[in-house]
PDB file of C-alpha atoms in Angstrom:
ATOM      1  CA  UNK Z 159       1.417  17.812  23.107  1.00  0.00           C
ATOM      2  CA  UNK Z 160      -0.230  20.002  20.622  1.00  0.00           C
ATOM      3  CA  UNK Z 161      -4.103  19.888  20.108  1.00  0.00           C
ATOM      4  CA  UNK Z 162      -5.261  21.164  16.964  1.00  0.00           C
ATOM      5  CA  UNK Z 163      -9.167  20.121  17.815  1.00  0.00           C
ATOM      6  CA  UNK Z 164     -10.728  20.720  20.549  1.00  0.00           C
ATOM      7  CA  UNK Z 165     -14.630  20.416  21.270  1.00  0.00           C
ATOM      8  CA  UNK Z 166     -16.457  21.188  24.648  1.00  0.00           C
ATOM      9  CA  UNK Z 167     -19.724  20.372  25.359  1.00  0.00           C
ATOM     10  CA  UNK Z 168     -20.982  20.793  22.183  1.00  0.00           C
ATOM     11  CA  UNK Z 169     -24.675  20.541  22.049  1.00  0.00           C
ATOM     12  CA  UNK Z 170     -27.119  20.446  18.986  1.00  0.00           C
ATOM     13  CA  UNK Z 171     -31.053  20.660  18.583  1.00  0.00           C
ATOM     14  CA  UNK Z 172     -33.501  20.013  15.995  1.00  0.00           C
ATOM     15  CA  UNK Z 173     -36.553  21.632  17.568  1.00  0.00           C
ATOM     16  CA  UNK Z 174     -37.041  19.502  20.864  1.00  0.00           C
ATOM     17  CA  UNK Z 175     -34.799  16.823  19.555  1.00  0.00           C
ATOM     18  CA  UNK Z 176     -31.532  16.806  20.987  1.00  0.00           C
ATOM     19  CA  UNK Z 177     -29.542  15.558  18.712  1.00  0.00           C
ATOM     20  CA  UNK Z 178     -25.710  16.397  20.270  1.00  0.00           C
ATOM     21  CA  UNK Z 179     -25.881  16.247  23.895  1.00  0.00           C
ATOM     22  CA  UNK Z 180     -23.148  17.678  25.202  1.00  0.00           C
ATOM     23  CA  UNK Z 181     -19.969  15.945  24.090  1.00  0.00           C
ATOM     24  CA  UNK Z 182     -16.465  16.540  24.565  1.00  0.00           C
ATOM     25  CA  UNK Z 183     -13.519  15.098  22.398  1.00  0.00           C
ATOM     26  CA  UNK Z 184      -9.665  16.827  21.626  1.00  0.00           C
ATOM     27  CA  UNK Z 185      -7.550  15.750  18.388  1.00  0.00           C
ATOM     28  CA  UNK Z 186      -3.930  16.045  18.416  1.00  0.00           C
ATOM     29  CA  UNK Z 187      -1.407  17.489  15.806  1.00  0.00           C
ATOM     30  CA  UNK Z 188      -0.822  14.868  13.191  1.00  0.00           C
ATOM     31  CA  UNK Z 189      -3.289  12.291  14.601  1.00  0.00           C
ATOM     32  CA  UNK Z 190      -5.708  10.393  12.196  1.00  0.00           C
ATOM     33  CA  UNK Z 191      -8.990  10.365  14.642  1.00  0.00           C
ATOM     34  CA  UNK Z 192     -11.561   8.350  13.831  1.00  0.00           C
ATOM     35  CA  UNK Z 193     -15.334   9.476  14.406  1.00  0.00           C
ATOM     36  CA  UNK Z 194     -17.712   6.720  14.714  1.00  0.00           C
ATOM     37  CA  UNK Z 195     -21.504   5.908  14.824  1.00  0.00           C
ATOM     38  CA  UNK Z 196     -24.528   4.242  13.778  1.00  0.00           C
ATOM     39  CA  UNK Z 197     -26.958   6.380  11.583  1.00  0.00           C
ATOM     40  CA  UNK Z 198     -29.139   8.774  13.911  1.00  0.00           C
ATOM     41  CA  UNK Z 199     -25.884   9.443  16.784  1.00  0.00           C
ATOM     42  CA  UNK Z 200     -25.433  12.574  15.796  1.00  0.00           C
ATOM     43  CA  UNK Z 201     -21.908  11.884  13.939  1.00  0.00           C
ATOM     44  CA  UNK Z 202     -22.500  14.100  10.480  1.00  0.00           C
ATOM     45  CA  UNK Z 203     -24.297  16.726  12.715  1.00  0.00           C
ATOM     46  CA  UNK Z 204     -21.327  17.092  15.338  1.00  0.00           C
ATOM     47  CA  UNK Z 205     -18.781  17.144  11.786  1.00  0.00           C
ATOM     48  CA  UNK Z 206     -21.025  19.815  10.475  1.00  0.00           C
ATOM     49  CA  UNK Z 207     -20.827  22.046  13.528  1.00  0.00           C
ATOM     50  CA  UNK Z 208     -17.432  21.294  14.191  1.00  0.00           C
ATOM     51  CA  UNK Z 209     -16.693  22.768  10.080  1.00  0.00           C
ATOM     52  CA  UNK Z 210     -19.110  25.740  10.156  1.00  0.00           C
ATOM     53  CA  UNK Z 211     -21.757  24.855   8.147  1.00  0.00           C
ATOM     54  CA  UNK Z 212     -23.892  24.745  10.963  1.00  0.00           C
ATOM     55  CA  UNK Z 213     -25.425  26.542  13.759  1.00  0.00           C
ATOM     56  CA  UNK Z 214     -24.908  24.818  17.224  1.00  0.00           C
ATOM     57  CA  UNK Z 215     -26.611  25.633  20.087  1.00  0.00           C
ATOM     58  CA  UNK Z 216     -24.175  25.667  22.765  1.00  0.00           C
ATOM     59  CA  UNK Z 217     -20.307  25.157  24.063  1.00  0.00           C
ATOM     60  CA  UNK Z 218     -16.870  25.307  22.431  1.00  0.00           C
ATOM     61  CA  UNK Z 219     -14.806  24.443  19.304  1.00  0.00           C
ATOM     62  CA  UNK Z 220     -11.493  25.207  18.896  1.00  0.00           C
ATOM     63  CA  UNK Z 221      -9.452  24.449  15.284  1.00  0.00           C
ATOM     64  CA  UNK Z 222      -5.273  25.193  15.370  1.00  0.00           C
ATOM     65  CA  UNK Z 223      -5.254  26.095  11.806  1.00  0.00           C
ATOM     66  CA  UNK Z 224      -6.735  26.151   7.890  1.00  0.00           C
ATOM     67  CA  UNK Z 225      -9.120  23.498   7.686  1.00  0.00           C
ATOM     68  CA  UNK Z 226      -9.995  21.785   4.341  1.00  0.00           C
ATOM     69  CA  UNK Z 227     -13.047  19.841   4.380  1.00  0.00           C
ATOM     70  CA  UNK Z 228     -14.466  16.751   2.191  1.00  0.00           C
ATOM     71  CA  UNK Z 229     -18.267  16.450   2.265  1.00  0.00           C
ATOM     72  CA  UNK Z 230     -20.367  12.566   2.595  1.00  0.00           C
ATOM     73  CA  UNK Z 231     -22.520  14.513   0.657  1.00  0.00           C
ATOM     74  CA  UNK Z 232     -20.754  17.026  -2.209  1.00  0.00           C
ATOM     75  CA  UNK Z 233     -21.809  18.877  -5.468  1.00  0.00           C
ATOM     76  CA  UNK Z 234     -20.586  20.556  -7.892  1.00  0.00           C
ATOM     77  CA  UNK Z 235     -22.580  22.138 -11.313  1.00  0.00           C
ATOM     78  CA  UNK Z 236     -22.729  19.786 -13.303  1.00  0.00           C
ATOM     79  CA  UNK Z 237     -21.425  21.133 -16.425  1.00  0.00           C
ATOM     80  CA  UNK Z 238     -17.977  22.343 -14.865  1.00  0.00           C
ATOM     81  CA  UNK Z 239     -15.178  20.731 -15.694  1.00  0.00           C
ATOM     82  CA  UNK Z 240     -12.735  19.435 -13.398  1.00  0.00           C
ATOM     83  CA  UNK Z 241      -9.977  21.552 -14.069  1.00  0.00           C
ATOM     84  CA  UNK Z 242     -12.443  24.609 -13.695  1.00  0.00           C
ATOM     85  CA  UNK Z 243     -13.343  23.850 -10.614  1.00  0.00           C
ATOM     86  CA  UNK Z 244      -9.705  23.255  -9.380  1.00  0.00           C
ATOM     87  CA  UNK Z 245      -9.036  26.775 -11.201  1.00  0.00           C
ATOM     88  CA  UNK Z 246     -12.170  28.227  -9.426  1.00  0.00           C
ATOM     89  CA  UNK Z 247     -11.028  26.451  -5.635  1.00  0.00           C
ATOM     90  CA  UNK Z 248      -7.618  27.873  -6.077  1.00  0.00           C
ATOM     91  CA  UNK Z 249      -8.578  31.823  -6.572  1.00  0.00           C
ATOM     92  CA  UNK Z 250     -10.730  31.559  -3.855  1.00  0.00           C
ATOM     93  CA  UNK Z 251      -8.612  30.305  -1.671  1.00  0.00           C
ATOM     94  CA  UNK Z 252      -5.672  32.569  -2.987  1.00  0.00           C
ATOM     95  CA  UNK Z 253      -3.147  29.607  -4.191  1.00  0.00           C
ATOM     96  CA  UNK Z 254      -1.755  27.514  -7.413  1.00  0.00           C
ATOM     97  CA  UNK Z 255      -2.739  23.914  -7.241  1.00  0.00           C
ATOM     98  CA  UNK Z 256       0.173  21.500  -8.484  1.00  0.00           C
ATOM     99  CA  UNK Z 257      -1.201  19.935 -11.374  1.00  0.00           C
ATOM    100  CA  UNK Z 258       1.044  16.965 -10.592  1.00  0.00           C
ATOM    101  CA  UNK Z 259      -1.749  16.174  -7.813  1.00  0.00           C
ATOM    102  CA  UNK Z 260      -4.016  15.616 -10.732  1.00  0.00           C
ATOM    103  CA  UNK Z 261      -1.832  12.530 -11.616  1.00  0.00           C
ATOM    104  CA  UNK Z 262      -1.913  11.776  -7.640  1.00  0.00           C
ATOM    105  CA  UNK Z 263      -5.872  11.205  -7.417  1.00  0.00           C
ATOM    106  CA  UNK Z 264      -6.439  10.113 -11.014  1.00  0.00           C
ATOM    107  CA  UNK Z 265      -7.732  12.926 -12.141  1.00  0.00           C
ATOM    108  CA  UNK Z 266      -5.155  13.844 -15.370  1.00  0.00           C
ATOM    109  CA  UNK Z 267      -7.193  12.566 -17.965  1.00  0.00           C
ATOM    110  CA  UNK Z 268     -10.764  13.845 -16.760  1.00  0.00           C
ATOM    111  CA  UNK Z 269      -9.244  17.257 -16.230  1.00  0.00           C
ATOM    112  CA  UNK Z 270     -11.703  17.920 -19.198  1.00  0.00           C
ATOM    113  CA  UNK Z 271     -14.724  16.101 -18.468  1.00  0.00           C
ATOM    114  CA  UNK Z 272     -17.792  17.999 -16.619  1.00  0.00           C
ATOM    115  CA  UNK Z 273     -18.778  16.824 -13.464  1.00  0.00           C
ATOM    116  CA  UNK Z 274     -22.380  15.386 -14.589  1.00  0.00           C
ATOM    117  CA  UNK Z 275     -19.837  12.431 -16.461  1.00  0.00           C
ATOM    118  CA  UNK Z 276     -18.020  11.647 -13.515  1.00  0.00           C
ATOM    119  CA  UNK Z 277     -18.671   8.550 -11.621  1.00  0.00           C
ATOM    120  CA  UNK Z 278     -19.084   8.791  -7.839  1.00  0.00           C
ATOM    121  CA  UNK Z 279     -15.895   7.061  -7.174  1.00  0.00           C
ATOM    122  CA  UNK Z 280     -14.382   9.655  -9.814  1.00  0.00           C
ATOM    123  CA  UNK Z 281     -16.105  12.558  -7.986  1.00  0.00           C
ATOM    124  CA  UNK Z 282     -14.949  11.655  -4.577  1.00  0.00           C
ATOM    125  CA  UNK Z 283     -11.487  11.753  -5.646  1.00  0.00           C
ATOM    126  CA  UNK Z 284     -12.131  14.966  -6.943  1.00  0.00           C
ATOM    127  CA  UNK Z 285     -13.795  16.708  -3.663  1.00  0.00           C
ATOM    128  CA  UNK Z 286     -10.567  15.164  -1.764  1.00  0.00           C
ATOM    129  CA  UNK Z 287      -8.128  17.138  -4.245  1.00  0.00           C
ATOM    130  CA  UNK Z 288     -10.288  20.153  -3.771  1.00  0.00           C
ATOM    131  CA  UNK Z 289     -10.284  19.770  -0.092  1.00  0.00           C
ATOM    132  CA  UNK Z 290      -6.493  19.927  -0.076  1.00  0.00           C
ATOM    133  CA  UNK Z 291      -6.383  23.136  -2.012  1.00  0.00           C
ATOM    134  CA  UNK Z 292      -4.650  25.916   0.466  1.00  0.00           C
ATOM    135  CA  UNK Z 293      -3.022  23.213   2.225  1.00  0.00           C
ATOM    136  CA  UNK Z 294      -4.926  22.625   5.143  1.00  0.00           C
ATOM    137  CA  UNK Z 295      -3.649  22.036   8.598  1.00  0.00           C
ATOM    138  CA  UNK Z 296      -6.816  20.055   9.812  1.00  0.00           C
ATOM    139  CA  UNK Z 297      -8.709  17.961   7.216  1.00  0.00           C
ATOM    140  CA  UNK Z 298     -12.371  16.400   7.572  1.00  0.00           C
ATOM    141  CA  UNK Z 299     -12.952  13.745   5.411  1.00  0.00           C
ATOM    142  CA  UNK Z 300     -16.931  11.929   5.264  1.00  0.00           C
ATOM    143  CA  UNK Z 301     -16.688   8.938   3.532  1.00  0.00           C
ATOM    144  CA  UNK Z 302     -14.072   9.388   1.534  1.00  0.00           C
ATOM    145  CA  UNK Z 303     -13.458   6.379   0.234  1.00  0.00           C
ATOM    146  CA  UNK Z 304     -17.179   5.944  -0.769  1.00  0.00           C
ATOM    147  CA  UNK Z 305     -18.147   4.198  -4.394  1.00  0.00           C
ATOM    148  CA  UNK Z 306     -14.395   4.119  -4.723  1.00  0.00           C
ATOM    149  CA  UNK Z 307     -13.237  -0.191  -5.656  1.00  0.00           C
ATOM    150  CA  UNK Z 308     -10.812  -1.627  -3.975  1.00  0.00           C
ATOM    151  CA  UNK Z 309      -7.554   0.009  -5.774  1.00  0.00           C
ATOM    152  CA  UNK Z 310      -9.105   3.675  -5.541  1.00  0.00           C
ATOM    153  CA  UNK Z 311      -9.415   2.708  -1.739  1.00  0.00           C
ATOM    154  CA  UNK Z 312      -5.702   1.731  -1.543  1.00  0.00           C
ATOM    155  CA  UNK Z 313      -4.526   4.332  -3.255  1.00  0.00           C
ATOM    156  CA  UNK Z 314      -6.596   6.610  -1.272  1.00  0.00           C
ATOM    157  CA  UNK Z 315      -5.237   5.369   1.347  1.00  0.00           C
ATOM    158  CA  UNK Z 316      -1.592   5.696   1.075  1.00  0.00           C
ATOM    159  CA  UNK Z 317      -2.440   9.282   0.171  1.00  0.00           C
ATOM    160  CA  UNK Z 318      -3.967  10.116   3.840  1.00  0.00           C
ATOM    161  CA  UNK Z 319      -1.200   8.177   5.249  1.00  0.00           C
ATOM    162  CA  UNK Z 320       1.516  10.294   3.122  1.00  0.00           C
ATOM    163  CA  UNK Z 321      -0.975  13.432   4.599  1.00  0.00           C
ATOM    164  CA  UNK Z 322      -0.357  12.668   8.219  1.00  0.00           C
ATOM    165  CA  UNK Z 323       3.181  11.966   7.441  1.00  0.00           C
ATOM    166  CA  UNK Z 324       3.059  15.634   6.824  1.00  0.00           C
ATOM    167  CA  UNK Z 325       1.798  16.384   9.809  1.00  0.00           C
ATOM    168  CA  UNK Z 326      -1.696  17.037   8.916  1.00  0.00           C
ATOM    169  CA  UNK Z 327      -4.119  16.193  11.649  1.00  0.00           C
ATOM    170  CA  UNK Z 328      -7.520  14.454   9.805  1.00  0.00           C
ATOM    171  CA  UNK Z 329     -10.401  13.656  11.095  1.00  0.00           C
ATOM    172  CA  UNK Z 330     -11.743  10.449   9.465  1.00  0.00           C
ATOM    173  CA  UNK Z 331     -15.815   9.536   9.396  1.00  0.00           C
ATOM    174  CA  UNK Z 332     -16.410   6.284   7.980  1.00  0.00           C
ATOM    175  CA  UNK Z 333     -18.854   3.276   8.030  1.00  0.00           C
ATOM    176  CA  UNK Z 334     -15.737   1.240   6.911  1.00  0.00           C
ATOM    177  CA  UNK Z 335     -14.376  -0.567   9.949  1.00  0.00           C
ATOM    178  CA  UNK Z 336     -11.541  -1.976   8.324  1.00  0.00           C
ATOM    179  CA  UNK Z 337     -10.130   1.360   6.490  1.00  0.00           C
ATOM    180  CA  UNK Z 338     -11.055   3.128  10.438  1.00  0.00           C
ATOM    181  CA  UNK Z 339      -8.803   0.546  12.030  1.00  0.00           C
ATOM    182  CA  UNK Z 340      -6.421   0.464   9.193  1.00  0.00           C
ATOM    183  CA  UNK Z 341      -5.710   4.356   8.986  1.00  0.00           C
ATOM    184  CA  UNK Z 342      -6.995   5.812  12.794  1.00  0.00           C
ATOM    185  CA  UNK Z 343      -4.719   6.672  15.954  1.00  0.00           C
ATOM    186  CA  UNK Z 344      -7.618   7.408  17.850  1.00  0.00           C
ATOM    187  CA  UNK Z 345     -11.133   6.777  17.738  1.00  0.00           C
ATOM    188  CA  UNK Z 346     -14.538   8.324  19.035  1.00  0.00           C
ATOM    189  CA  UNK Z 347     -17.685   6.410  19.006  1.00  0.00           C
ATOM    190  CA  UNK Z 348     -20.764   8.607  19.245  1.00  0.00           C
ATOM    191  CA  UNK Z 349     -24.161   6.964  20.616  1.00  0.00           C
ATOM    192  CA  UNK Z 350     -27.506   8.792  20.818  1.00  0.00           C
ATOM    193  CA  UNK Z 351     -25.914  12.001  20.603  1.00  0.00           C
ATOM    194  CA  UNK Z 352     -23.273  11.265  23.477  1.00  0.00           C
ATOM    195  CA  UNK Z 353     -19.454  10.088  23.472  1.00  0.00           C
ATOM    196  CA  UNK Z 354     -20.117   6.217  24.326  1.00  0.00           C
ATOM    197  CA  UNK Z 355     -16.074   5.838  23.821  1.00  0.00           C
ATOM    198  CA  UNK Z 356     -12.539   7.434  23.217  1.00  0.00           C
ATOM    199  CA  UNK Z 357      -9.853   5.917  22.392  1.00  0.00           C
ATOM    200  CA  UNK Z 358      -7.476   3.445  20.435  1.00  0.00           C
ATOM    201  CA  UNK Z 359      -9.092  -0.137  18.695  1.00  0.00           C
ATOM    202  CA  UNK Z 360      -6.790  -1.787  21.150  1.00  0.00           C
ATOM    203  CA  UNK Z 361      -7.688   0.390  24.037  1.00  0.00           C
ATOM    204  CA  UNK Z 362     -11.168  -0.524  23.371  1.00  0.00           C
ATOM    205  CA  UNK Z 363     -10.750  -4.450  23.397  1.00  0.00           C
ATOM    206  CA  UNK Z 364      -9.280  -3.451  26.966  1.00  0.00           C
ATOM    207  CA  UNK Z 365     -12.973  -1.723  27.889  1.00  0.00           C
ATOM    208  CA  UNK Z 366     -15.192  -4.243  26.527  1.00  0.00           C
ATOM    209  CA  UNK Z 367     -13.241  -7.248  25.959  1.00  0.00           C
ATOM    210  CA  UNK Z 368     -14.145  -9.295  23.185  1.00  0.00           C
ATOM    211  CA  UNK Z 369     -14.673 -13.043  22.616  1.00  0.00           C
ATOM    212  CA  UNK Z 370     -11.295 -14.222  21.116  1.00  0.00           C
ATOM    213  CA  UNK Z 371     -11.090 -17.899  19.744  1.00  0.00           C
ATOM    214  CA  UNK Z 372      -7.952 -19.965  19.937  1.00  0.00           C
ATOM    215  CA  UNK Z 373      -7.976 -22.926  17.302  1.00  0.00           C
ATOM    216  CA  UNK Z 374      -5.351 -26.057  17.977  1.00  0.00           C
ATOM    217  CA  UNK Z 375      -5.155 -28.624  15.782  1.00  0.00           C
ATOM    218  CA  UNK Z 376      -3.693 -32.023  17.308  1.00  0.00           C
ATOM    219  CA  UNK Z 377      -3.092 -35.186  16.474  1.00  0.00           C
ATOM    220  CA  UNK Z 378      -5.835 -36.713  19.079  1.00  0.00           C
ATOM    221  CA  UNK Z 379      -8.557 -35.165  20.834  1.00  0.00           C
ATOM    222  CA  UNK Z 380      -7.969 -32.848  24.177  1.00  0.00           C
ATOM    223  CA  UNK Z 381      -9.011 -33.382  27.317  1.00  0.00           C
ATOM    224  CA  UNK Z 382      -9.758 -30.282  28.236  1.00  0.00           C
ATOM    225  CA  UNK Z 383     -11.784 -31.138  31.756  1.00  0.00           C
ATOM    226  CA  UNK Z 384     -10.676 -28.973  34.638  1.00  0.00           C
ATOM    227  CA  UNK Z 385      -9.096 -26.043  32.165  1.00  0.00           C
ATOM    228  CA  UNK Z 386      -9.413 -22.500  33.809  1.00  0.00           C
ATOM    229  CA  UNK Z 387      -9.193 -19.890  31.276  1.00  0.00           C
ATOM    230  CA  UNK Z 388     -10.758 -22.030  28.004  1.00  0.00           C
ATOM    231  CA  UNK Z 389     -14.879 -21.717  28.541  1.00  0.00           C
ATOM    232  CA  UNK Z 390     -15.125 -24.258  25.126  1.00  0.00           C
ATOM    233  CA  UNK Z 391     -13.399 -26.881  23.197  1.00  0.00           C
ATOM    234  CA  UNK Z 392     -14.446 -28.821  19.854  1.00  0.00           C
ATOM    235  CA  UNK Z 393     -13.892 -32.686  20.687  1.00  0.00           C
ATOM    236  CA  UNK Z 394     -12.298 -33.657  17.293  1.00  0.00           C
ATOM    237  CA  UNK Z 395      -9.817 -30.752  17.416  1.00  0.00           C
ATOM    238  CA  UNK Z 396      -8.273 -28.389  20.532  1.00  0.00           C
ATOM    239  CA  UNK Z 397     -11.045 -25.417  20.134  1.00  0.00           C
ATOM    240  CA  UNK Z 398     -11.134 -23.065  22.782  1.00  0.00           C
ATOM    241  CA  UNK Z 399     -12.667 -19.988  23.432  1.00  0.00           C
ATOM    242  CA  UNK Z 400     -11.599 -17.194  25.550  1.00  0.00           C
ATOM    243  CA  UNK Z 401     -13.634 -13.936  26.922  1.00  0.00           C
ATOM    244  CA  UNK Z 402     -11.551 -11.566  28.363  1.00  0.00           C
ATOM    245  CA  UNK Z 403      -8.281  -8.927  27.445  1.00  0.00           C
ATOM    246  CA  UNK Z 404      -5.509 -11.519  26.886  1.00  0.00           C
ATOM    247  CA  UNK Z 405      -5.190 -14.939  25.578  1.00  0.00           C
ATOM    248  CA  UNK Z 406      -1.756 -15.518  26.774  1.00  0.00           C
ATOM    249  CA  UNK Z 407      -2.934 -17.593  29.629  1.00  0.00           C
ATOM    250  CA  UNK Z 408      -5.329 -19.300  27.588  1.00  0.00           C
ATOM    251  CA  UNK Z 409      -3.319 -20.259  25.297  1.00  0.00           C
ATOM    252  CA  UNK Z 410      -0.281 -21.310  27.879  1.00  0.00           C
ATOM    253  CA  UNK Z 411      -2.830 -23.691  29.998  1.00  0.00           C
ATOM    254  CA  UNK Z 412      -3.603 -25.689  25.959  1.00  0.00           C
ATOM    255  CA  UNK Z 413       0.345 -25.702  25.234  1.00  0.00           C
ATOM    256  CA  UNK Z 414       1.199 -27.164  28.487  1.00  0.00           C
ATOM    257  CA  UNK Z 415      -2.298 -29.661  28.510  1.00  0.00           C
ATOM    258  CA  UNK Z 416      -1.082 -30.989  25.074  1.00  0.00           C
ATOM    259  CA  UNK Z 417       2.170 -31.531  26.312  1.00  0.00           C
ATOM    260  CA  UNK Z 418       1.090 -33.181  28.949  1.00  0.00           C
ATOM    261  CA  UNK Z 419      -1.639 -35.622  27.083  1.00  0.00           C
ATOM    262  CA  UNK Z 420       1.498 -36.248  25.013  1.00  0.00           C
ATOM    263  CA  UNK Z 421      -0.680 -35.061  21.970  1.00  0.00           C
ATOM    264  CA  UNK Z 422       1.230 -33.349  18.791  1.00  0.00           C
ATOM    265  CA  UNK Z 423      -0.163 -30.107  17.652  1.00  0.00           C
ATOM    266  CA  UNK Z 424      -0.144 -29.672  13.853  1.00  0.00           C
ATOM    267  CA  UNK Z 425      -1.960 -25.912  13.549  1.00  0.00           C
ATOM    268  CA  UNK Z 426      -2.068 -23.337  16.119  1.00  0.00           C
ATOM    269  CA  UNK Z 427      -4.300 -20.031  14.942  1.00  0.00           C
ATOM    270  CA  UNK Z 428      -5.980 -16.876  16.615  1.00  0.00           C
ATOM    271  CA  UNK Z 429      -8.563 -15.175  15.759  1.00  0.00           C
ATOM    272  CA  UNK Z 430      -9.688 -11.747  17.577  1.00  0.00           C
ATOM    273  CA  UNK Z 431     -12.645  -9.512  17.411  1.00  0.00           C
ATOM    274  CA  UNK Z 432     -12.786  -6.979  14.665  1.00  0.00           C
ATOM    275  CA  UNK Z 433     -13.478  -3.418  15.679  1.00  0.00           C
ATOM    276  CA  UNK Z 434     -16.663  -3.838  13.823  1.00  0.00           C
ATOM    277  CA  UNK Z 435     -17.776  -6.539  16.396  1.00  0.00           C
ATOM    278  CA  UNK Z 436     -16.472  -4.346  19.117  1.00  0.00           C
ATOM    279  CA  UNK Z 437     -18.157  -1.233  17.631  1.00  0.00           C
ATOM    280  CA  UNK Z 438     -21.638  -3.199  17.897  1.00  0.00           C
ATOM    281  CA  UNK Z 439     -20.902  -4.366  21.105  1.00  0.00           C
ATOM    282  CA  UNK Z 440     -20.640  -0.684  22.225  1.00  0.00           C
ATOM    283  CA  UNK Z 441     -23.819   0.035  20.077  1.00  0.00           C
ATOM    284  CA  UNK Z 442     -26.103  -2.543  21.225  1.00  0.00           C
ATOM    285  CA  UNK Z 443     -24.976  -1.714  24.843  1.00  0.00           C
ATOM    286  CA  UNK Z 444     -27.931  -0.378  26.838  1.00  0.00           C
TER     287      UNK Z 444
END
């Protein structure tokens, strides 16, 4: 295992208000790592300290390789043209730019437009293209799909997955839980300036549990009296709720019950708690 980013006992205060309270985490090379937190949790401050934009009070930050950064709130001179911005960033990074990337990020037809003429989504795509100039090893993406339509999000997600396949390490901050669950190998949840959880979405389910639902449509109502693993069932057709890390016992119990009652099963559907629900469970914990 090769560590691309290591943060140890990071602290940061604004006056008497300590917003980062000794957080520690590490990210492996080639990993997509999600940094989550409600507003005021310290997520943006943590990223800015790592990126070198903001000074921190104490702790250590070690980044292995070159960084590329797409900020949450980025801006360029309003009259600069897209191609001029790309040329300027290339000179700063002492590198050339693959013009095919313009097409990849949907910027080919926009290359002669001024920054002030771009939509929010077009600006996000331009900022990502600029972050990739210089072929960074570690890429920081803060709300990369904000302002994009569905097609734009899907396209950008595919590009992020390609970057991972190339061995890039990606630190992703997002409020879109579906995006995080789809892209991230692991996540860290910040709460009140501290790390409340680190691990995969599945590990989060194992840690805090979560309510699962089993919908079973049967020809006759199920008599669930005496069931151990199911806390509730509907009267008209099977509807079981199970609190725990696995629904296998509950499902087996319901199937056995239906067979014993000579009840024909017409349909089964399983529902698990979403990452958003699990995230809110962490955020609400005292």
